[in-house]
């Protein structure tokens, strides 16, 4: 095995996402939203209705929330006081997979096992209280069809989940069955919503002028409030931005896609979200060394970028890499993350362009939640730079708000909005 310097430079270049690509992506993203809303089957974006508008900020009550996102499952006890005030308490969180112990995410998992696991976590957050009645807000972070905010039918797993017999099923109905068989008839699943919608609701509960809700974590996605030109009630629409299909994939993107659970789907997400960037790095690193390597984790990718990954990279390669070669690895990791953030910027601005048409931008807030985005400083800088590059003088109007706990808070708000 040896380091191929030429390949290293080509790999870094393969992840470039230049100014023309950036501007083109904004335009195509905007037009795909319009086509998707008009029901054009060819559009790779099919905005999904949430049947929720924005909260007033005065919603109140005590709720149990469940956040089922793809890596961890969290249940919380949330109290809303109105006036944008709330308390989140009694949190129980468990990973969907603990290697060697259990796996509630893969092909070998079962729907009964998964929903039983969700009910077990809800039971734990209640401390075994099977008496006090609670309404449950459920953040379910996968593309789902709804005809009300009360239940959602899973259209397709994403983020490599593959549990059989859940696609095409009503999720809250299954959850309710699992709660009943655990003796939790006091907990009533009331609302179900996408995590991006939860983030938008959570932000709008506290601040004015929030236009977009987004998750930039294991998965990537965004939602916004669609006004429907005043014809119908405004409604938050889940864009399922990760499925946008008009970006040029390089050889590593194509190889990653070919080895994924859902080939040809979620191609933007596979270039942007934390679930995949470590795998892209490992593929390119392997190509440079003529080997194959398992995906590095998001945390390791972070370490590599911060210049703390030399030992890891040398151990992976099994040969003594020079400092210069380690420097090229850092540049490769940076290029992967920078491309991710530039694509995210194109999604946000494309969505603004859809919302505003030809009107001037004005003050706009984007509420973003996600461990990847929070921990990856370079992604935040690259996003800001890309917004500046696209919007020029207007970039000063756009604020990126970092939200934490939005998935649970938004779920409680949704439950309050329905019954309120
Ligand atoms: C899902 C979205 C979700 C996003 C962030 C994607 O894989 O399709 O519904 O919002 O991940 O969790």
Coordinates of C-alpha atoms and ligand atoms in Angstrom, one line a residue:
X1 CA 0.0 0.0 0.0
X2 CA 1.3 3.5 -0.8
X3 CA 0.1 7.0 -0.9
X4 CA -0.9 8.2 -4.4
X5 CA -0.4 12.0 -4.3
X6 CA -2.0 12.5 -7.7
X7 CA -5.1 10.7 -6.5
X8 CA -5.2 12.7 -3.3
X9 CA -5.3 16.0 -5.3
X10 CA -8.0 14.6 -7.6
X11 CA -10.1 13.4 -4.6
X12 CA -10.0 16.9 -3.0
X13 CA -10.9 18.5 -6.3
X14 CA -13.8 16.0 -6.7
X15 CA -15.5 17.5 -3.7
X16 CA -15.3 21.1 -5.0
X17 CA -18.7 22.8 -5.3
X18 CA -17.9 26.0 -7.2
X19 CA -19.7 29.3 -7.5
X20 CA -21.6 28.4 -10.7
X21 CA -22.8 25.1 -9.2
X22 CA -23.9 26.9 -6.1
X23 CA -26.0 29.5 -8.0
X24 CA -27.4 26.8 -10.3
X25 CA -28.4 24.6 -7.4
X26 CA -30.3 27.6 -5.8
X27 CA -32.3 28.1 -9.0
X28 CA -33.1 24.4 -9.6
X29 CA -34.0 23.8 -6.0
X30 CA -36.5 26.7 -6.2
X31 CA -38.0 25.5 -9.4
X32 CA -38.3 21.9 -8.0
X33 CA -40.3 23.1 -5.0
X34 CA -42.7 24.9 -7.4
X35 CA -43.0 21.8 -9.6
X36 CA -43.4 19.5 -6.6
X37 CA -46.2 21.6 -5.2
X38 CA -48.0 21.6 -8.6
X39 CA -47.9 17.8 -8.4
X40 CA -45.4 17.3 -11.2
X41 CA -44.3 13.6 -10.8
X42 CA -41.0 14.4 -12.3
X43 CA -39.9 16.7 -9.5
X44 CA -37.5 15.2 -7.1
X45 CA -39.0 17.4 -4.4
X46 CA -42.5 16.5 -3.2
X47 CA -43.3 18.9 -0.4
X48 CA -45.2 17.0 2.3
X49 CA -48.1 18.8 4.1
X50 CA -47.8 18.8 7.9
X51 CA -51.4 20.0 8.5
X52 CA -49.8 22.5 11.0
X53 CA -49.5 26.3 10.8
X54 CA -47.2 28.3 13.1
X55 CA -47.9 28.5 16.8
X56 CA -48.9 31.7 18.5
X57 CA -46.4 31.3 21.3
X58 CA -49.3 31.1 23.8
X59 CA -49.7 27.3 23.7
X60 CA -49.7 25.8 27.2
X61 CA -49.9 22.4 28.9
X62 CA -47.9 19.4 30.0
X63 CA -46.9 16.8 27.4
X64 CA -44.9 13.7 26.8
X65 CA -42.8 13.9 23.7
X66 CA -41.0 11.2 21.7
X67 CA -38.2 12.0 19.3
X68 CA -37.5 9.2 16.9
X69 CA -34.8 10.5 14.6
X70 CA -32.5 7.7 13.3
X71 CA -29.7 7.4 15.8
X72 CA -31.2 7.9 19.2
X73 CA -34.7 7.8 20.6
X74 CA -35.6 10.4 23.2
X75 CA -38.6 10.8 25.4
X76 CA -39.2 14.0 27.5
X77 CA -41.7 15.6 29.7
X78 CA -42.3 19.1 28.4
X79 CA -44.3 21.9 30.1
X80 CA -45.4 24.8 28.0
X81 CA -46.3 28.0 29.8
X82 CA -47.1 30.3 26.9
X83 CA -45.3 33.6 26.2
X84 CA -42.7 31.4 24.5
X85 CA -41.7 29.9 27.8
X86 CA -41.2 26.2 28.5
X87 CA -39.4 23.6 30.6
X88 CA -38.0 20.3 29.3
X89 CA -37.5 17.7 32.0
X90 CA -37.2 14.0 32.7
X91 CA -35.3 13.0 29.7
X92 CA -34.7 9.4 28.7
X93 CA -32.6 8.7 25.6
X94 CA -31.4 5.4 24.1
X95 CA -29.6 4.5 20.9
X96 CA -31.5 2.5 18.3
X97 CA -28.5 0.2 18.0
X98 CA -26.1 -1.1 20.7
X99 CA -23.7 -3.4 18.9
X100 CA -23.7 -6.9 20.3
X101 CA -26.9 -6.2 22.4
X102 CA -29.7 -5.0 20.2
X103 CA -30.5 -3.5 16.9
X104 CA -33.9 -1.8 16.3
X105 CA -32.9 -0.2 13.0
X106 CA -31.7 -2.8 10.5
X107 CA -33.2 -5.4 8.2
X108 CA -33.1 -8.0 11.0
X109 CA -35.2 -5.8 13.3
X110 CA -38.9 -6.2 13.7
X111 CA -41.7 -3.6 13.7
X112 CA -43.1 -5.1 16.9
X113 CA -39.6 -4.9 18.5
X114 CA -39.1 -1.3 17.4
X115 CA -42.5 0.0 18.6
X116 CA -42.1 -2.0 21.8
X117 CA -38.8 -0.3 22.3
X118 CA -40.4 3.2 21.8
X119 CA -43.1 2.3 24.3
X120 CA -40.4 1.1 26.8
X121 CA -38.7 4.5 26.6
X122 CA -42.0 6.4 27.1
X123 CA -42.6 4.1 30.1
X124 CA -39.2 5.0 31.5
X125 CA -39.7 8.7 31.2
X126 CA -43.0 8.4 33.1
X127 CA -41.2 6.4 35.8
X128 CA -43.9 3.7 35.4
X129 CA -46.8 6.0 35.9
X130 CA -49.7 4.2 34.2
X131 CA -52.4 6.5 35.6
X132 CA -51.9 10.2 34.8
X133 CA -53.3 11.0 31.4
X134 CA -50.9 12.6 28.9
X135 CA -51.0 13.7 25.4
X136 CA -48.0 12.7 23.4
X137 CA -46.3 14.7 20.6
X138 CA -44.2 12.5 18.3
X139 CA -41.4 13.7 16.2
X140 CA -40.9 11.1 13.5
X141 CA -38.0 12.1 11.2
X142 CA -38.7 10.2 8.0
X143 CA -40.7 11.1 4.9
X144 CA -44.4 10.5 5.7
X145 CA -47.8 11.1 4.1
X146 CA -50.4 12.8 6.3
X147 CA -54.0 13.8 6.0
X148 CA -54.0 15.3 9.5
X149 CA -51.4 16.1 12.2
X150 CA -52.6 13.1 14.2
X151 CA -51.0 10.3 12.3
X152 CA -48.4 9.8 9.5
X153 CA -47.8 6.9 7.0
X154 CA -44.2 6.2 6.5
X155 CA -43.4 6.5 2.8
X156 CA -39.8 5.3 2.8
X157 CA -37.1 4.8 5.4
X158 CA -34.0 7.0 5.0
X159 CA -30.6 7.2 6.8
X160 CA -30.1 3.5 6.3
X161 CA -32.9 2.3 8.5
X162 CA -34.5 -0.8 7.1
X163 CA -36.9 -2.3 9.7
X164 CA -39.4 -4.4 7.7
X165 CA -43.2 -3.9 7.8
X166 CA -43.2 -0.2 8.7
X167 CA -43.1 1.4 5.3
X168 CA -46.7 2.1 4.2
X169 CA -48.0 1.8 7.7
X170 CA -49.6 4.4 10.0
X171 CA -46.9 5.1 12.6
X172 CA -48.9 6.6 15.6
X173 CA -51.5 3.8 15.2
X174 CA -48.6 1.2 15.7
X175 CA -47.2 3.3 18.6
X176 CA -50.6 3.4 20.2
X177 CA -50.9 -0.4 20.0
X178 CA -47.5 -0.8 21.6
X179 CA -48.4 1.6 24.4
X180 CA -51.6 -0.3 25.1
X181 CA -49.9 -3.6 25.2
X182 CA -47.5 -2.1 27.8
X183 CA -50.4 -0.9 29.9
X184 CA -49.8 2.7 29.0
X185 CA -53.4 3.6 28.0
X186 CA -52.9 6.9 29.9
X187 CA -50.6 8.1 27.0
X188 CA -52.4 9.2 23.9
X189 CA -50.4 9.8 20.7
X190 CA -51.9 13.1 19.6
X191 CA -49.6 14.7 17.1
X192 CA -46.9 13.5 14.8
X193 CA -44.6 15.7 12.8
X194 CA -41.3 15.8 11.0
X195 CA -38.2 17.0 13.0
X196 CA -37.7 20.0 10.7
X197 CA -41.3 21.0 11.4
X198 CA -40.7 20.6 15.1
X199 CA -37.7 22.8 14.9
X200 CA -39.6 25.5 13.0
X201 CA -42.5 25.3 15.5
X202 CA -40.0 25.5 18.4
X203 CA -38.3 28.5 17.0
X204 CA -41.5 30.3 16.0
X205 CA -42.8 29.7 19.6
X206 CA -40.0 31.9 20.8
X207 CA -39.0 34.3 18.1
X208 CA -40.5 36.2 15.2
X209 CA -39.6 36.0 11.6
X210 CA -38.4 32.4 11.4
X211 CA -38.9 31.3 7.8
X212 CA -37.2 27.9 7.6
X213 CA -36.7 25.0 10.0
X214 CA -33.9 22.6 9.3
X215 CA -32.1 19.6 10.6
X216 CA -28.4 19.2 9.9
X217 CA -27.4 16.1 11.7
X218 CA -27.5 12.3 11.0
X219 CA -30.0 13.4 8.3
X220 CA -30.5 16.6 6.5
X221 CA -33.8 18.3 5.6
X222 CA -35.7 21.6 5.7
X223 CA -39.3 22.9 5.9
X224 CA -41.0 26.3 5.5
X225 CA -44.4 27.9 5.9
X226 CA -46.3 27.7 2.6
X227 CA -48.8 30.6 2.2
X228 CA -50.6 29.1 -0.9
X229 CA -51.0 32.6 -2.3
X230 CA -53.8 33.2 0.2
X231 CA -56.0 30.5 -1.3
X232 CA -55.9 28.1 1.6
X233 CA -54.7 28.2 5.2
X234 CA -50.9 28.6 5.4
X235 CA -49.3 25.3 6.3
X236 CA -45.8 24.1 7.1
X237 CA -44.4 21.9 4.3
X238 CA -41.7 19.3 4.8
X239 CA -39.5 19.6 1.7
X240 CA -37.7 16.3 2.1
X241 CA -34.8 18.3 0.7
X242 CA -32.5 15.3 1.0
X243 CA -34.1 13.8 -2.0
X244 CA -33.2 16.6 -4.3
X245 CA -31.8 14.8 -7.3
X246 CA -30.0 17.4 -9.5
X247 CA -26.5 17.6 -8.0
X248 CA -23.5 16.1 -9.9
X249 CA -22.3 13.1 -8.0
X250 CA -18.6 12.3 -8.1
X251 CA -17.2 8.7 -8.1
X252 CA -17.3 8.5 -4.3
X253 CA -20.9 9.7 -4.1
X254 CA -21.9 7.1 -6.7
X255 CA -20.1 4.3 -5.0
X256 CA -21.6 5.3 -1.6
X257 CA -25.1 5.4 -3.1
X258 CA -24.6 2.0 -4.8
X259 CA -23.8 0.5 -1.4
X260 CA -26.7 2.2 0.4
X261 CA -30.1 0.8 1.5
X262 CA -32.0 3.1 -0.9
X263 CA -30.0 3.4 -4.1
X264 CA -30.8 6.4 -6.2
X265 CA -32.8 8.1 -3.3
X266 CA -31.8 10.9 -1.0
X267 CA -28.8 11.8 -3.2
X268 CA -28.5 15.3 -1.7
X269 CA -28.7 13.9 1.9
X270 CA -25.9 11.5 1.0
X271 CA -23.7 14.5 0.1
X272 CA -24.6 16.6 3.1
X273 CA -25.6 14.8 6.2
X274 CA -23.5 13.5 9.1
X275 CA -24.6 9.9 8.5
X276 CA -22.6 9.8 5.2
X277 CA -19.7 12.3 5.3
X278 CA -17.4 10.0 7.2
X279 CA -18.1 7.2 4.7
X280 CA -17.3 9.6 1.8
X281 CA -14.0 10.4 3.5
X282 CA -13.1 6.7 3.9
X283 CA -13.9 5.9 0.3
X284 CA -11.7 8.7 -1.0
X285 CA -8.9 7.8 1.6
X286 CA -9.1 4.2 0.5
X287 CA -8.9 5.2 -3.2
X288 CA -5.7 7.2 -2.5
X289 CA -4.1 4.2 -0.8
X290 CA -5.6 1.5 -3.0
X291 CA -7.4 -0.1 -0.1
X292 CA -10.9 -0.2 1.4
X293 CA -11.6 1.1 4.9
X294 CA -14.7 1.2 7.1
X295 CA -16.4 4.6 7.4
X296 CA -14.9 7.0 9.9
X297 CA -17.5 8.4 12.4
X298 CA -18.7 12.0 12.3
X299 CA -16.6 12.6 15.5
X300 CA -13.5 11.3 13.8
X301 CA -14.1 13.4 10.8
X302 CA -14.3 16.4 13.1
X303 CA -11.0 15.4 14.8
X304 CA -9.3 15.1 11.4
X305 CA -10.4 18.6 10.5
X306 CA -9.2 20.0 13.8
X307 CA -5.8 18.5 13.1
X308 CA -6.2 15.8 15.8
X309 CA -6.6 12.9 13.4
X310 CA -3.0 12.0 12.5
X311 CA -2.7 9.0 14.8
X312 CA -6.1 7.6 13.6
X313 CA -5.2 8.1 10.0
X314 CA -1.8 6.5 10.4
X315 CA -3.4 3.6 12.2
X316 CA -6.0 3.1 9.5
X317 CA -3.4 3.3 6.7
X318 CA -1.0 1.0 8.5
X319 CA 1.9 2.8 6.9
X320 CA 3.8 5.9 8.1
X321 CA 2.1 8.8 6.5
X322 CA 4.1 12.0 6.3
X323 CA 2.9 15.3 7.8
X324 CA 2.2 16.6 4.3
X325 CA 0.1 13.5 3.5
X326 CA -1.8 14.1 6.8
X327 CA -2.3 17.7 5.6
X328 CA -3.9 16.4 2.4
X329 CA -6.3 14.2 4.5
X330 CA -7.3 17.3 6.4
X331 CA -7.9 19.2 3.1
X332 CA -10.0 16.2 1.9
X333 CA -12.1 16.2 5.0
X334 CA -12.5 20.0 4.8
X335 CA -13.5 19.8 1.1
X336 CA -16.2 17.2 2.0
X337 CA -17.6 19.3 4.8
X338 CA -17.4 22.6 2.8
X339 CA -19.3 21.0 -0.1
X340 CA -22.0 19.8 2.4
X341 CA -22.4 23.3 3.9
X342 CA -22.6 25.0 0.4
X343 CA -25.3 22.6 -0.7
X344 CA -27.2 23.4 2.5
X345 CA -26.9 27.1 1.7
X346 CA -28.3 26.4 -1.7
X347 CA -31.3 24.6 -0.1
X348 CA -32.0 27.5 2.2
X349 CA -31.7 30.2 -0.4
X350 CA -33.7 28.2 -3.0
X351 CA -36.4 27.9 -0.4
X352 CA -36.3 31.7 0.3
X353 CA -36.6 32.3 -3.5
X354 CA -39.6 30.1 -3.6
X355 CA -41.3 31.8 -0.6
X356 CA -40.5 35.4 -1.8
X357 CA -40.7 35.1 -5.6
X358 CA -39.2 38.4 -6.8
X359 CA -39.7 40.3 -3.6
X360 CA -36.6 41.6 -1.7
X361 CA -35.3 39.3 1.1
X362 CA -36.0 41.3 4.2
X363 CA -35.1 39.9 7.7
X364 CA -35.2 36.1 7.6
X365 CA -34.2 33.6 10.3
X366 CA -33.3 30.0 9.6
X367 CA -33.7 27.7 12.6
X368 CA -31.1 24.9 12.4
X369 CA -30.7 22.0 14.8
X370 CA -28.2 19.2 14.7
X371 CA -25.2 17.8 16.4
X372 CA -23.2 17.8 13.2
X373 CA -23.8 21.4 12.5
X374 CA -23.2 22.4 16.2
X375 CA -19.8 20.6 16.4
X376 CA -18.5 21.2 12.9
X377 CA -17.2 24.8 13.1
X378 CA -16.0 24.7 9.5
X379 CA -19.5 23.8 8.3
X380 CA -21.0 26.9 10.0
X381 CA -18.3 29.2 8.5
X382 CA -18.7 27.6 5.0
X383 CA -22.5 28.0 5.2
X384 CA -22.2 31.7 6.2
X385 CA -19.6 32.3 3.3
X386 CA -21.9 30.6 0.8
X387 CA -24.9 32.7 1.9
X388 CA -22.8 35.7 1.4
X389 CA -21.6 34.5 -2.0
X390 CA -25.2 34.0 -3.2
X391 CA -27.0 36.8 -1.5
X392 CA -24.3 39.5 -1.5
X393 CA -25.6 42.6 0.3
X394 CA -28.8 40.9 1.3
X395 CA -26.9 38.2 3.3
X396 CA -26.9 40.6 6.3
X397 CA -30.7 40.0 6.6
X398 CA -30.3 36.3 7.1
X399 CA -29.6 34.9 10.6
X400 CA -28.9 31.3 11.3
X401 CA -30.3 30.4 14.7
X402 CA -29.0 27.3 16.5
X403 CA -31.8 25.5 18.1
X404 CA -31.4 22.8 20.8
X405 CA -34.1 20.5 22.0
X406 CA -36.3 21.7 19.2
X407 CA -37.5 18.2 18.2
X408 CA -39.1 17.6 21.7
X409 CA -40.3 21.2 22.2
X410 CA -41.9 21.3 18.7
X411 CA -43.7 18.0 19.4
X412 CA -45.2 19.4 22.6
X413 CA -46.2 22.6 20.8
X414 CA -47.9 20.5 18.0
X415 CA -49.8 18.5 20.5
X416 CA -50.9 21.7 22.2
X417 CA -51.9 23.3 18.9
X418 CA -54.2 20.4 18.0
X419 CA -56.0 20.1 21.3
X420 CA -55.7 23.8 22.2
Ligands
LIG1 C1 -35.5 12.3 6.5 C2 -36.2 13.6 6.9 C3 -35.6 14.2 8.2 C4 -34.1 14.3 8.0 C5 -33.5 14.8 9.3 C6 -34.0 12.6 6.5 O1 -33.4 11.3 6.3 O2 -36.0 11.9 5.2 O3 -37.6 13.4 7.1 O4 -36.2 15.4 8.4 O5 -33.6 13.1 7.7 O6 -33.7 14.0 10.4

